[in-house]
Amino acid sequence: MGEKGSTQTLIGGSEADKPRLKALGVGVYDPGFARPLAAMMHRQLLRFRYARSRLVNAILFPLVWLIFFGLGWSAAFNMAGGLARRLFGGLEYLEFLAPGIVAMSVFTGGFGSGLGVIWDREFGYLKEVLVSPAPRPALILGRILGDSLVALFQGFVMALLVSLVAGFPGPVGFVLELIAAYMAALASSSLGTLIALKMRSPEGFHMVVNLIMMPMLFISGAFYPVTPLPSWLKALAYINPLYYAVDLSRGLVYGVHNTPLLLDAIGLAAVTAASLALVVKEFSRIYIA
Amino acid sequence: MSSANEYAIVALGLRKRFGELEAVRGVSFKVRYGEVYGFLGPNGAGKSTTVGMLITLIKPTGGEAFVAGYSVVREPVEVRRRIGVVFQDPTVDRDLTAIHNMLLHARIHGVPSRIAEERAWELLEMVGLEEHAYRPLRDYSGGMIRRFEIARSLLTNPRVVFMDEPTIGLDPHARTGVWDVIRELKRRGVTVFLTTHYMDEADKLCDRLAIIDHGRIIAEGTPSQLKSKVAGDTLYVRVEDGGVARLKRLLARYGEVKDAGNGLLVLVANDAPRLLPEIISEAQREGVRILETRYTRPSLDDVFLLLTGRRLRDEGGDWRFWGRRVARRLL
């Protein structure tokens, strides 16, 4: 720190001074893109390690659906016999539900990422990040990648639990299911973050997220097929990343799907890319006022 | 802009308007490298908004500023590479440990990891927190968090450090701790720009300071220059009722005397420490029994009173508070 005084006249605004300054390396660093991205990603993983309640919560929520919703309806549909089987593409209801539950747990976990942004603003950490020279896209992408990795881990645990109830889909199906779920998590992390950037309070965030997430869950095809739905609802399903993720993983695991699998993959990639682009654009506004 | 190269900070007519409210109304000043420069003013005077503009988070609606030689408007990233910031409210990840917070900061700012680790420990030691490095920051007290944040702001070896109200909300002990750290920075030649509404803080820490009120700089100089604007020291002498008239005559030789009642006389004059013994011995010679004496030197508060007709400590619930809330919400 002692070199300050001797080099101060070199720290100048003129173009000629800048190369000399760099050569001296007096505490002027270039963060680049990858390091801040990795740092923010690492931070989300560290935070997860320190907050176990989130893990418990993320597993309990879908598990409650699987048990109280899945087992209940499964029993009811068994009464309907063959008719119900036809509705679910020849699958047992629990089998039909299983890929959806995995995608859902990852998807809802991703939305929680937005809540982290709200708390970061509340506790001021957002400012610490915004005043850094790191590129804003690197910061927000790192964060979303980290959060979706956490969500993926939750999905992994969930997929194991679901396998116990609905049967193991085989290693390939298991992995493919998780990849589809990860794409959905990227999309939901982006959407959650986007909402968080527009919201001021945690309460407002919860309200909007529930308002958006619940319909997305229900018209995702996770709980019931979207085929018999009125066309305006079906149209909504086609901009729903979770719909593509569920259809894709159900197709990959059981060979039962509504849309061609390639279209599912493209649709999922497109919706995910669009949400990522939106959130990067929103976060990259230079000034906070 | 030749002067932009010689100074750590140059502000030229900075302005910021939030809707109807103009929080900063044309502020100009220069801060030399190595200087501790203060913004002293009441809540809502525009201090935080000015800092916000200098650290490139708030877009000025008028004027221009250069930090470490770079334009805050045209080269914000170059400015950010050269500054350290301690915000008014904590900006740490409370769930992570001090050392994790440090190393994250280093990586986000591009400090190479071998340098970062070494410097992180050195700085934690400087602020006396090395023993608490592995504790999550939610276990830290307000003063510890503030010291941690000062240490963190130095990790990049910045040219200029901004501190917005570094001791607000801290108890006296913690405040002293923060002051010690700021003095240490001064010793190491770091340029510090700090805002405060505590006059004693500005007086003790700043080489030069600007007094800011309603978004404008109303006076600037060294603390002693500013205090010399106030006529002199204030002496208080209390005597037995019978002696009031005689003492009044005696004191009138030195300056204007006011009778504050209950035998208390108030005199404004220069050099109270020399004057007081003289007054006491004069009074004894005249047979007046003095019960109590004291004097106060002019404070920056007196300067503020002289310039604005208000005390710094007065914090009325007027429109300025709205401005403060706006600035705090943004920063």
Short mmCIF file of N, CA, C and O in Angstrom, two decimals, chain A residues 127, chain B residues 39-45 47-48 86-91 141-147 149-150 163-179 182 194-202 205 312 315 321 324-325 328 331:
data_model
loop_
_atom_site.label_atom_id
_atom_site.label_comp_id
_atom_site.label_asym_id
_atom_site.label_seq_id
_atom_site.Cartn_x
_atom_site.Cartn_y
_atom_site.Cartn_z
N LYS A 127 -25.54 -3.99 -3.70
CA LYS A 127 -24.74 -2.79 -3.96
C LYS A 127 -23.26 -3.12 -4.03
O LYS A 127 -22.53 -2.60 -4.87
N PHE B 39 -17.50 15.32 3.97
CA PHE B 39 -18.73 16.04 3.68
C PHE B 39 -19.51 16.06 4.99
O PHE B 39 -19.95 15.01 5.47
N LEU B 40 -19.65 17.23 5.58
CA LEU B 40 -20.37 17.34 6.84
C LEU B 40 -21.70 18.04 6.58
O LEU B 40 -21.73 19.10 5.96
N GLY B 41 -22.76 17.45 7.05
CA GLY B 41 -24.05 18.09 6.87
C GLY B 41 -25.14 17.30 7.54
O GLY B 41 -24.93 16.15 7.92
N PRO B 42 -26.30 17.92 7.73
CA PRO B 42 -27.40 17.21 8.40
C PRO B 42 -27.95 16.11 7.50
O PRO B 42 -27.63 16.04 6.31
N ASN B 43 -28.79 15.27 8.08
CA ASN B 43 -29.44 14.23 7.29
C ASN B 43 -30.23 14.86 6.16
O ASN B 43 -30.91 15.85 6.34
N GLY B 44 -30.12 14.27 4.98
CA GLY B 44 -30.88 14.76 3.85
C GLY B 44 -30.23 15.92 3.13
O GLY B 44 -30.84 16.53 2.24
N ALA B 45 -28.98 16.25 3.48
CA ALA B 45 -28.32 17.39 2.85
C ALA B 45 -27.84 17.07 1.43
O ALA B 45 -27.51 17.97 0.68
N LYS B 47 -25.60 14.23 0.96
CA LYS B 47 -24.29 13.57 1.08
C LYS B 47 -24.27 12.22 0.37
O LYS B 47 -23.42 11.97 -0.47
N SER B 48 -25.24 11.38 0.70
CA SER B 48 -25.25 10.04 0.11
C SER B 48 -25.47 10.09 -1.39
O SER B 48 -24.90 9.29 -2.14
N VAL B 86 -17.37 1.94 1.19
CA VAL B 86 -18.03 1.46 2.40
C VAL B 86 -19.37 2.19 2.45
O VAL B 86 -19.42 3.40 2.67
N PHE B 87 -20.44 1.44 2.21
CA PHE B 87 -21.76 2.06 2.16
C PHE B 87 -22.27 2.37 3.56
O PHE B 87 -21.76 1.85 4.55
N GLN B 88 -23.32 3.19 3.58
CA GLN B 88 -23.89 3.59 4.87
C GLN B 88 -24.48 2.40 5.62
O GLN B 88 -24.30 2.25 6.80
N ASP B 89 -25.20 1.54 4.89
CA ASP B 89 -25.76 0.34 5.50
C ASP B 89 -24.88 -0.84 5.12
O ASP B 89 -24.23 -0.82 4.09
N PRO B 90 -24.85 -1.89 5.97
CA PRO B 90 -23.99 -3.03 5.68
C PRO B 90 -24.29 -3.64 4.31
O PRO B 90 -25.45 -3.68 3.87
N THR B 91 -23.25 -4.09 3.62
CA THR B 91 -23.41 -4.72 2.31
C THR B 91 -22.61 -6.01 2.26
O THR B 91 -21.79 -6.21 1.39
N SER B 141 -20.89 -7.84 15.49
CA SER B 141 -21.59 -6.64 15.94
C SER B 141 -21.51 -5.59 14.84
O SER B 141 -20.76 -5.74 13.88
N GLY B 142 -22.30 -4.52 15.01
CA GLY B 142 -22.30 -3.45 14.01
C GLY B 142 -20.91 -2.88 13.77
O GLY B 142 -20.51 -2.64 12.63
N GLY B 143 -20.18 -2.66 14.86
CA GLY B 143 -18.84 -2.10 14.73
C GLY B 143 -17.89 -3.04 14.01
O GLY B 143 -17.05 -2.61 13.21
N MET B 144 -18.03 -4.33 14.29
CA MET B 144 -17.16 -5.32 13.64
C MET B 144 -17.46 -5.37 12.14
O MET B 144 -16.55 -5.45 11.31
N ILE B 145 -18.74 -5.34 11.80
CA ILE B 145 -19.11 -5.37 10.38
C ILE B 145 -18.55 -4.16 9.66
O ILE B 145 -17.99 -4.25 8.56
N ARG B 146 -18.63 -3.01 10.34
CA ARG B 146 -18.12 -1.80 9.70
C ARG B 146 -16.61 -1.89 9.49
O ARG B 146 -16.10 -1.57 8.42
N ARG B 147 -15.90 -2.38 10.48
CA ARG B 147 -14.45 -2.54 10.33
C ARG B 147 -14.14 -3.56 9.24
O ARG B 147 -13.23 -3.38 8.44
N GLU B 149 -15.96 -4.18 6.66
CA GLU B 149 -16.24 -3.58 5.35
C GLU B 149 -15.13 -2.62 4.93
O GLU B 149 -14.80 -2.52 3.75
N ILE B 150 -14.56 -1.91 5.89
CA ILE B 150 -13.44 -1.03 5.56
C ILE B 150 -12.28 -1.87 5.05
O ILE B 150 -11.67 -1.58 4.03
N MET B 163 -16.44 6.47 2.07
CA MET B 163 -17.14 5.94 3.24
C MET B 163 -18.33 6.83 3.53
O MET B 163 -18.17 8.01 3.85
N ASP B 164 -19.51 6.24 3.42
CA ASP B 164 -20.72 7.01 3.64
C ASP B 164 -21.18 6.79 5.08
O ASP B 164 -21.61 5.70 5.43
N GLU B 165 -21.07 7.82 5.90
CA GLU B 165 -21.45 7.74 7.32
C GLU B 165 -20.85 6.49 7.99
O GLU B 165 -21.59 5.62 8.46
N PRO B 166 -19.52 6.41 8.04
CA PRO B 166 -18.91 5.16 8.51
C PRO B 166 -19.22 4.79 9.95
O PRO B 166 -19.08 3.63 10.32
N THR B 167 -19.66 5.74 10.77
CA THR B 167 -19.89 5.38 12.18
C THR B 167 -21.34 5.54 12.60
O THR B 167 -21.65 5.48 13.79
N ILE B 168 -22.24 5.69 11.62
CA ILE B 168 -23.64 5.89 12.01
C ILE B 168 -24.16 4.63 12.70
O ILE B 168 -23.86 3.50 12.30
N GLY B 169 -24.88 4.84 13.79
CA GLY B 169 -25.47 3.71 14.50
C GLY B 169 -24.51 2.91 15.37
O GLY B 169 -24.88 1.89 15.91
N LEU B 170 -23.26 3.36 15.48
CA LEU B 170 -22.31 2.61 16.31
C LEU B 170 -22.21 3.21 17.70
O LEU B 170 -22.39 4.41 17.89
N ASP B 171 -21.90 2.36 18.68
CA ASP B 171 -21.71 2.88 20.03
C ASP B 171 -20.34 3.58 20.11
O ASP B 171 -19.50 3.39 19.22
N PRO B 172 -20.13 4.40 21.14
CA PRO B 172 -18.91 5.21 21.20
C PRO B 172 -17.63 4.40 21.06
O PRO B 172 -16.69 4.79 20.38
N HIS B 173 -17.60 3.22 21.68
CA HIS B 173 -16.41 2.38 21.61
C HIS B 173 -16.14 1.94 20.16
O HIS B 173 -15.02 2.04 19.66
N ALA B 174 -17.19 1.50 19.50
CA ALA B 174 -17.04 1.04 18.12
C ALA B 174 -16.66 2.19 17.20
O ALA B 174 -15.88 2.02 16.26
N ARG B 175 -17.19 3.37 17.48
CA ARG B 175 -16.85 4.55 16.67
C ARG B 175 -15.35 4.81 16.75
O ARG B 175 -14.69 5.04 15.74
N THR B 176 -14.81 4.76 17.97
CA THR B 176 -13.37 4.99 18.14
C THR B 176 -12.57 3.98 17.34
O THR B 176 -11.56 4.32 16.72
N GLY B 177 -13.05 2.74 17.34
CA GLY B 177 -12.38 1.70 16.58
C GLY B 177 -12.32 2.03 15.10
O GLY B 177 -11.29 1.89 14.44
N VAL B 178 -13.44 2.51 14.56
CA VAL B 178 -13.49 2.88 13.15
C VAL B 178 -12.59 4.08 12.87
O VAL B 178 -11.86 4.13 11.87
N TRP B 179 -12.58 5.04 13.79
CA TRP B 179 -11.72 6.22 13.63
C TRP B 179 -10.25 5.81 13.54
O TRP B 179 -9.50 6.32 12.72
N ILE B 182 -9.51 4.55 10.16
CA ILE B 182 -9.42 5.64 9.17
C ILE B 182 -8.10 6.39 9.31
O ILE B 182 -7.45 6.73 8.32
N LEU B 194 -15.15 10.88 3.06
CA LEU B 194 -16.16 10.38 3.98
C LEU B 194 -17.26 11.40 4.20
O LEU B 194 -17.04 12.61 4.09
N THR B 195 -18.46 10.89 4.47
CA THR B 195 -19.56 11.78 4.82
C THR B 195 -19.91 11.52 6.27
O THR B 195 -19.72 10.42 6.79
N THR B 196 -20.40 12.54 6.92
CA THR B 196 -20.79 12.36 8.32
C THR B 196 -21.73 13.49 8.71
O THR B 196 -21.74 14.55 8.09
N HIS B 197 -22.55 13.22 9.72
CA HIS B 197 -23.28 14.34 10.29
C HIS B 197 -22.84 14.58 11.74
O HIS B 197 -23.45 15.33 12.47
N TYR B 198 -21.71 13.89 12.10
CA TYR B 198 -21.12 14.14 13.42
C TYR B 198 -19.99 15.14 13.27
O TYR B 198 -18.99 14.86 12.61
N MET B 199 -20.14 16.30 13.92
CA MET B 199 -19.12 17.33 13.75
C MET B 199 -17.79 16.93 14.39
O MET B 199 -16.73 17.24 13.86
N ASP B 200 -17.86 16.19 15.50
CA ASP B 200 -16.59 15.81 16.13
C ASP B 200 -15.80 14.86 15.24
O ASP B 200 -14.59 14.91 15.16
N GLU B 201 -16.54 14.00 14.53
CA GLU B 201 -15.90 13.07 13.62
C GLU B 201 -15.19 13.81 12.49
O GLU B 201 -14.02 13.55 12.18
N ALA B 202 -15.91 14.77 11.90
CA ALA B 202 -15.32 15.55 10.81
C ALA B 202 -14.10 16.30 11.32
O ALA B 202 -13.05 16.35 10.67
N LEU B 205 -11.09 13.75 12.04
CA LEU B 205 -10.53 12.90 10.98
C LEU B 205 -10.11 13.64 9.72
O LEU B 205 -9.18 13.24 9.04
N LEU B 312 -26.65 21.56 13.75
CA LEU B 312 -26.53 20.29 13.04
C LEU B 312 -27.39 19.22 13.67
O LEU B 312 -27.89 18.34 13.01
N GLU B 315 -32.99 17.90 13.95
CA GLU B 315 -33.40 17.05 12.85
C GLU B 315 -34.91 17.08 12.75
O GLU B 315 -35.61 16.20 13.24
N PHE B 321 -36.11 14.94 4.97
CA PHE B 321 -36.14 13.54 5.34
C PHE B 321 -36.61 12.67 4.21
O PHE B 321 -36.16 11.56 4.02
N ARG B 324 -33.75 12.08 2.07
CA ARG B 324 -32.84 11.10 2.65
C ARG B 324 -33.35 9.69 2.43
O ARG B 324 -32.60 8.78 2.11
N ARG B 325 -34.66 9.54 2.59
CA ARG B 325 -35.22 8.21 2.39
C ARG B 325 -35.02 7.75 0.96
O ARG B 325 -34.70 6.60 0.71
N ARG B 328 -31.43 6.77 0.55
CA ARG B 328 -31.08 5.54 1.27
C ARG B 328 -31.65 4.32 0.59
O ARG B 328 -31.07 3.27 0.57
N LEU B 331 -29.38 3.70 -2.32
CA LEU B 331 -28.00 3.30 -2.02
C LEU B 331 -27.97 2.20 -0.98
O LEU B 331 -28.02 2.41 0.15
#
